[in-house]
Short mmCIF file of C-alpha atoms and ligand atoms in Angstrom, two decimals:
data_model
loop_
_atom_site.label_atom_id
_atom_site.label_comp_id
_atom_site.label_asym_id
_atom_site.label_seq_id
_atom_site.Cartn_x
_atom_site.Cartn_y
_atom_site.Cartn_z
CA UNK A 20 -71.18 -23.25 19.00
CA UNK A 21 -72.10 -19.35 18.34
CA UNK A 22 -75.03 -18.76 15.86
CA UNK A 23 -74.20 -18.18 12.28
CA UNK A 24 -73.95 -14.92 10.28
CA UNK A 25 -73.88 -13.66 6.87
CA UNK A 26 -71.61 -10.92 5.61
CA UNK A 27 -72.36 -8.16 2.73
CA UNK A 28 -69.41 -6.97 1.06
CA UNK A 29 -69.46 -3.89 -1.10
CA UNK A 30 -67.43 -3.98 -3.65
CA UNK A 31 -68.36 -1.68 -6.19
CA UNK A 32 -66.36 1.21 -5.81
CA UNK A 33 -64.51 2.42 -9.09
CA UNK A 34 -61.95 3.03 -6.87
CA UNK A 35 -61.48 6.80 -8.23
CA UNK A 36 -59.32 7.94 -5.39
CA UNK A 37 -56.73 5.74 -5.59
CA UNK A 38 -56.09 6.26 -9.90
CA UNK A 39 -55.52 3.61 -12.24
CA UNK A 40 -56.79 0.90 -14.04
CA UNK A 41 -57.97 -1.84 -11.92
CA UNK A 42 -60.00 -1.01 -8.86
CA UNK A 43 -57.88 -1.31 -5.63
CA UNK A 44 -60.07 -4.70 -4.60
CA UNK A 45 -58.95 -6.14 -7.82
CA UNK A 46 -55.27 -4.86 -7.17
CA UNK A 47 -52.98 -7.94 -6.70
CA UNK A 48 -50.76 -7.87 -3.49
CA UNK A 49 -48.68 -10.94 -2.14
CA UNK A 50 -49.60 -12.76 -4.85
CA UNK A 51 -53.73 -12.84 -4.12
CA UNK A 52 -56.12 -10.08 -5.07
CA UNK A 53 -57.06 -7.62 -2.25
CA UNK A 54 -60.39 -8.52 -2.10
CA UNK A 55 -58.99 -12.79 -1.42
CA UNK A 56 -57.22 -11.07 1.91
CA UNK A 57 -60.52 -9.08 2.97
CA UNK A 58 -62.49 -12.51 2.16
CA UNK A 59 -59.90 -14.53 4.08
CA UNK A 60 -59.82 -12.50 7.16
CA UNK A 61 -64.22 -12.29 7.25
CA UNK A 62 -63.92 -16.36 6.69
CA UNK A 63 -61.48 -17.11 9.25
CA UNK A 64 -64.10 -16.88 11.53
CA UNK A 65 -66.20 -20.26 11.77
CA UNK A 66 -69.50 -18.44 12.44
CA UNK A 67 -69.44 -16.86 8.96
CA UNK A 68 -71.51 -18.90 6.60
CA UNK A 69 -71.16 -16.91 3.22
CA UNK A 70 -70.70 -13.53 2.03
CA UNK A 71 -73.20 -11.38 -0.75
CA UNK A 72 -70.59 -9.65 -2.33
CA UNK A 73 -72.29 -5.91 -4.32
CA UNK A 74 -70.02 -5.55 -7.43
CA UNK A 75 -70.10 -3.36 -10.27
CA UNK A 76 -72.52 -4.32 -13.26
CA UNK A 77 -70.86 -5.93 -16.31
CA UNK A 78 -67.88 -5.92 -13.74
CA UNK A 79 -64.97 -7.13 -16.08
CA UNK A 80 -62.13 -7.78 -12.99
CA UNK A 81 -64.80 -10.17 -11.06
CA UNK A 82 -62.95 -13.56 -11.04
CA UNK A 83 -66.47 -15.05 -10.96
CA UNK A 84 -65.84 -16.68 -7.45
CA UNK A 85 -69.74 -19.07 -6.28
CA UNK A 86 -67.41 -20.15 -3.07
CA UNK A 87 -64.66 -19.05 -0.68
CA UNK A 88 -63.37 -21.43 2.19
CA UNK A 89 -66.01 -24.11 1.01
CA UNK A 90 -68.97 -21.54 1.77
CA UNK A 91 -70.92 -19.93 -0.39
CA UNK A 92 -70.46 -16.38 -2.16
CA UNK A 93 -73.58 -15.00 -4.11
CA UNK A 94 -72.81 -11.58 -5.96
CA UNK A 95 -75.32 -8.65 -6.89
CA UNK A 96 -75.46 -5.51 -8.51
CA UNK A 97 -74.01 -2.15 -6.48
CA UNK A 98 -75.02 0.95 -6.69
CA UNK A 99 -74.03 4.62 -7.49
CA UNK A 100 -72.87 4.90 -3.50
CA UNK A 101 -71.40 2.35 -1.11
CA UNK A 102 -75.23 2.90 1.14
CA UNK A 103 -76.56 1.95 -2.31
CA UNK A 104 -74.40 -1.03 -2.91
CA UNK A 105 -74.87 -2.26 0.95
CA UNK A 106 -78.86 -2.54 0.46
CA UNK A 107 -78.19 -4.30 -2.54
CA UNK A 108 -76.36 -6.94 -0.93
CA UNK A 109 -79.31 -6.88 1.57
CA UNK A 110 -81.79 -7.73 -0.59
CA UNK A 111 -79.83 -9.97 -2.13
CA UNK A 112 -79.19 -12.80 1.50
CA UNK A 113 -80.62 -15.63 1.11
CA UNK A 114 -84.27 -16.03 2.60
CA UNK A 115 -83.18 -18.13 5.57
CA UNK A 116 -80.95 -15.21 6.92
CA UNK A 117 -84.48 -13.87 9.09
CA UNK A 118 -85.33 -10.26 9.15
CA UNK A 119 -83.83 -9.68 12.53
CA UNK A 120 -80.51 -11.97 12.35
CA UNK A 121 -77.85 -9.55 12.57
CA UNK A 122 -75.61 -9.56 9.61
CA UNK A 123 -71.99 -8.39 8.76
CA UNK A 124 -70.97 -5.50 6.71
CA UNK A 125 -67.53 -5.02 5.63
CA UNK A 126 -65.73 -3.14 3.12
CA UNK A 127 -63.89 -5.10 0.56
CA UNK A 128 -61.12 -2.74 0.49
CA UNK A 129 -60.11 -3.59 4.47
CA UNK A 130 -57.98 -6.20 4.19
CA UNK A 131 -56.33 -6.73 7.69
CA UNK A 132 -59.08 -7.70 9.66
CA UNK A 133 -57.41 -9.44 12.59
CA UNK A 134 -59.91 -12.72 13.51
CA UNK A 135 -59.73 -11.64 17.71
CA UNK A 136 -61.44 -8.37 16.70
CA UNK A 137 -63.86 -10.30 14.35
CA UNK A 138 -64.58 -12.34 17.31
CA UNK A 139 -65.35 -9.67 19.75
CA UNK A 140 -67.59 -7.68 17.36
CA UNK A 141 -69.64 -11.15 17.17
CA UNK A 142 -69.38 -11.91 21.01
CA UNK A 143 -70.85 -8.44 22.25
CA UNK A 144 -72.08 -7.20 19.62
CA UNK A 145 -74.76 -9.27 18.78
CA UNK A 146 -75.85 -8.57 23.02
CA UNK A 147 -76.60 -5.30 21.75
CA UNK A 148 -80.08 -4.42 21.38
CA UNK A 149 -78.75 -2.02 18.29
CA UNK A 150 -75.28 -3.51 17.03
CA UNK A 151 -72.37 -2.36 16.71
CA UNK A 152 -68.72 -1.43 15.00
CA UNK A 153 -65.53 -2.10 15.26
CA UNK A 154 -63.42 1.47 15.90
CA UNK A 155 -60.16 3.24 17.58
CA UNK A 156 -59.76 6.17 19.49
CA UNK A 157 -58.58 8.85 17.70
CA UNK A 158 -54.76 9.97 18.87
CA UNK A 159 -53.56 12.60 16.58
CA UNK A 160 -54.52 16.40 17.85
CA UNK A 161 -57.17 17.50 15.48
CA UNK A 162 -57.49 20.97 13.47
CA UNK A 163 -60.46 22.63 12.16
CA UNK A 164 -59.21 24.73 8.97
CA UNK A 165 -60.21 28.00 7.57
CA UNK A 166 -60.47 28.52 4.08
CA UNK A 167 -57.41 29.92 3.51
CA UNK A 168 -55.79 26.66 5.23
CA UNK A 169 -55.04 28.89 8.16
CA UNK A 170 -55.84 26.86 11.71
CA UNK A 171 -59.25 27.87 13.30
CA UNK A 172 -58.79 26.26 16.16
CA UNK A 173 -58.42 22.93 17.88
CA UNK A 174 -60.66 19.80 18.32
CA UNK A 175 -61.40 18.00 21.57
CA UNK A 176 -60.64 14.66 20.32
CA UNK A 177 -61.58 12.62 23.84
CA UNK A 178 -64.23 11.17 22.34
CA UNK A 179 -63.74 10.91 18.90
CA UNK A 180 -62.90 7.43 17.70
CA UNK A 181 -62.42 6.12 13.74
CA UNK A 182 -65.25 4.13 12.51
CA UNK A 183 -64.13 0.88 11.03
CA UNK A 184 -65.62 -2.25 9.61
CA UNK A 185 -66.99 -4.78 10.15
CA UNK A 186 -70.05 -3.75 11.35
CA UNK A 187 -73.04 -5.24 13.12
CA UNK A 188 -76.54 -4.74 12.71
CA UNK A 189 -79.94 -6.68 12.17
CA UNK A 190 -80.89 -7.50 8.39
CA UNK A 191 -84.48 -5.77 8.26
CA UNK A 192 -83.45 -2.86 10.57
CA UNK A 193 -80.26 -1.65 8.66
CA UNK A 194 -82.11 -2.51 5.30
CA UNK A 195 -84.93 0.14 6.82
CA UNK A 196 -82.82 2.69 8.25
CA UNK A 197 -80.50 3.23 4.86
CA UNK A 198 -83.59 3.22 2.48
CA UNK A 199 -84.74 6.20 5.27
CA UNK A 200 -81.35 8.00 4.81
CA UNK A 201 -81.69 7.48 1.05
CA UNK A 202 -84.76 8.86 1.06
CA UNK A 203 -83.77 12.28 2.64
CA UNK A 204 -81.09 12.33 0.52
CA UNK A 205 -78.34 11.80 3.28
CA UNK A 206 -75.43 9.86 2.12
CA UNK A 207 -74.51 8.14 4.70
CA UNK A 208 -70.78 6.96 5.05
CA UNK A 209 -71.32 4.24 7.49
CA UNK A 210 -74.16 1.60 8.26
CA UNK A 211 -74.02 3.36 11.95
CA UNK A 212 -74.43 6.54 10.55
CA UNK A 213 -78.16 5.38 8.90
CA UNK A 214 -78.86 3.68 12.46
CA UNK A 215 -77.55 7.06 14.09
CA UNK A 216 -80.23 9.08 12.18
CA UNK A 217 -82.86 6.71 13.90
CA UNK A 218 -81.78 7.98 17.34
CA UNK A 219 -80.36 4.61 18.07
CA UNK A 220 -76.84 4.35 19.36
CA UNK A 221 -74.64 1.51 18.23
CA UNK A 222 -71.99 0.65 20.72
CA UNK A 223 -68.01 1.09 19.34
CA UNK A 224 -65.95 -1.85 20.12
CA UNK A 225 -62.43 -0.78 20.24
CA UNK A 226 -60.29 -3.00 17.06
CA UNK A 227 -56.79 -2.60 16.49
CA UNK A 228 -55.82 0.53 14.97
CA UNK A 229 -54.18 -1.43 11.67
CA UNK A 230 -57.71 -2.56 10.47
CA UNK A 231 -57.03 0.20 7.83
CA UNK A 232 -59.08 0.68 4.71
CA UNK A 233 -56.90 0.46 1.27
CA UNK A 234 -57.41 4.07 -0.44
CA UNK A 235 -54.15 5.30 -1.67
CA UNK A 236 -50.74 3.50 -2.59
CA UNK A 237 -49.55 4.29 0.62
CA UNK A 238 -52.02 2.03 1.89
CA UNK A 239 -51.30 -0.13 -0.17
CA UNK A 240 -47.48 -0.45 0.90
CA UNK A 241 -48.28 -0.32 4.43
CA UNK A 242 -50.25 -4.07 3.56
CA UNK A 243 -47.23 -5.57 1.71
CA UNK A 244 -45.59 -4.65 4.77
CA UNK A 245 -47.83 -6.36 6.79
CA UNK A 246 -48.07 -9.24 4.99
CA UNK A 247 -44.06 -9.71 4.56
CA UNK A 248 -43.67 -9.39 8.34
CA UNK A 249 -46.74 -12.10 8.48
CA UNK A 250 -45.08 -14.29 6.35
CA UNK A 251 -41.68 -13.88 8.40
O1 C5P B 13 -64.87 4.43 -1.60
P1 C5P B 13 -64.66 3.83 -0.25
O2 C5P B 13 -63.22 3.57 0.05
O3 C5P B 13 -65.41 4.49 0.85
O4 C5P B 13 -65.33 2.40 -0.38
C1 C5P B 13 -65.52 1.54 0.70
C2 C5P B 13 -66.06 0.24 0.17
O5 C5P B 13 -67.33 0.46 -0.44
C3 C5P B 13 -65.15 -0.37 -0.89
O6 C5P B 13 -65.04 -1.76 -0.62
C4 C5P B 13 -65.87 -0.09 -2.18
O7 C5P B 13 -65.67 -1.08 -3.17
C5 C5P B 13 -67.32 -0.07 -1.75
N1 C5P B 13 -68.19 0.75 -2.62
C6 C5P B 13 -69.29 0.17 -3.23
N2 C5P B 13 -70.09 0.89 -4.07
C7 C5P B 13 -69.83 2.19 -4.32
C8 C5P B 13 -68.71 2.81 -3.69
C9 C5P B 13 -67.91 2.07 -2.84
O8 C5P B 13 -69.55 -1.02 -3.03
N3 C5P B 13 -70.61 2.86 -5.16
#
């Protein structure tokens, strides 16, 4: 059986993008909240023992979940940034997750998390001396734009590829290398992006390009539509 692994959600974000209320984790859709589908496609996977979930303090849309797919769910504080809200969950593992077990991270507002591409990340990911992320190539031609809006020119885009989550790194390691991009007072985007600054080099696994990130309504439609066609 493959080695267990704990995930750290953050799910603090205010969710200021998208408008509203109710942030888009807390948004209902198909008759579950968002952040039940993110949960239920990390938990799918038999190797993931629990989840540290980094909400907002005094956070009055937590539904005060301890469990999820009869493992456990422990909750902390977040932060003023997502980085900030990832080492919380850090800190917060339980002691027996060791200081070099590699550990998830995965946004709470990524809902369609297909379990093969949760299985690869685990499968080669944790052969990695580093770790790793899930990502796509980029296929759109890209633009750099002037000021004015005007097209400066055009973007190689061979190499590019979309960082997605989940991603893969060791507990101690990735708690080290965001408290040294916090420190220089980089906000770093990604958990690869602290790792980066280290002069390490995660490897990309290539995902499917629907593991999509919920930030506008669009978004939001797009899911629906994935779950009605799911349920069909
Ligand atoms: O804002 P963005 O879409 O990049 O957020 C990605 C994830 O990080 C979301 O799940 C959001 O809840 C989380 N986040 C957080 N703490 C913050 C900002 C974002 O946990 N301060």
């Amino acid at each position: 059986m493959m080695a267990g692994i704990w995930a750290v959600i953050p799910a603090a974000g205010r969710g200021t993008r998208f408008g509203g209320e109710v942030p888009k984790q807390y948004l209902r859709v198909g008759g579950q909240l968002l952040l039940e589908h993110t949960l239920a496609a990390l938990f799918a996977h038999d190797a993931v023992l629990g989840a540290v979930l980094a909400i907002s303090a005094n956070d009055p849309d937590w539904p005060g979940w301890t469990s999820f797919a009869g493992r456990p769910l422990l909750t902390c504080t977040g932060g003023a940034t997502r980085a900030e809200s990832v080492l919380a969950g850090l800190n917060a593992l339980p002691d027996d997750v060791r200081a070099d077990d590699f550990v998830l991270v995965h946004d709470a507002a990524r809902p369609n998390l297909a379990l093969a591409d949760l299985a690869q990340l685990l499968e080669r990911g944790r052969n990695d001396p580093v770790g790793a992320i899930l990502a796509a190539p980029v296929r759109d031609t890209l633009k750099r734009a002037g000021d004015d809006g005007g097209i400066d020119g055009t973007e190689p885009r061979e190499r590019l590829w979309r960082a997605f989550t989940p991603q893969l790194f060791r507990r101690l390691h990735l708690q080290r290398a965001l408290e040294g991009a916090a420190g220089a007072g980089i906000e770093v985007t990604d958990e690869a992006m602290a790792m980066e600054r280290q002069g390490l080099r995660p490897l990309l696994i290539e995902g499917a390009e629907d593991n999509f990130k919920i930030t506008t309504p669009a978004d939001l439609a797009r899911f629906e539509f994935v779950l009605a066609q799911r349920g069909r």
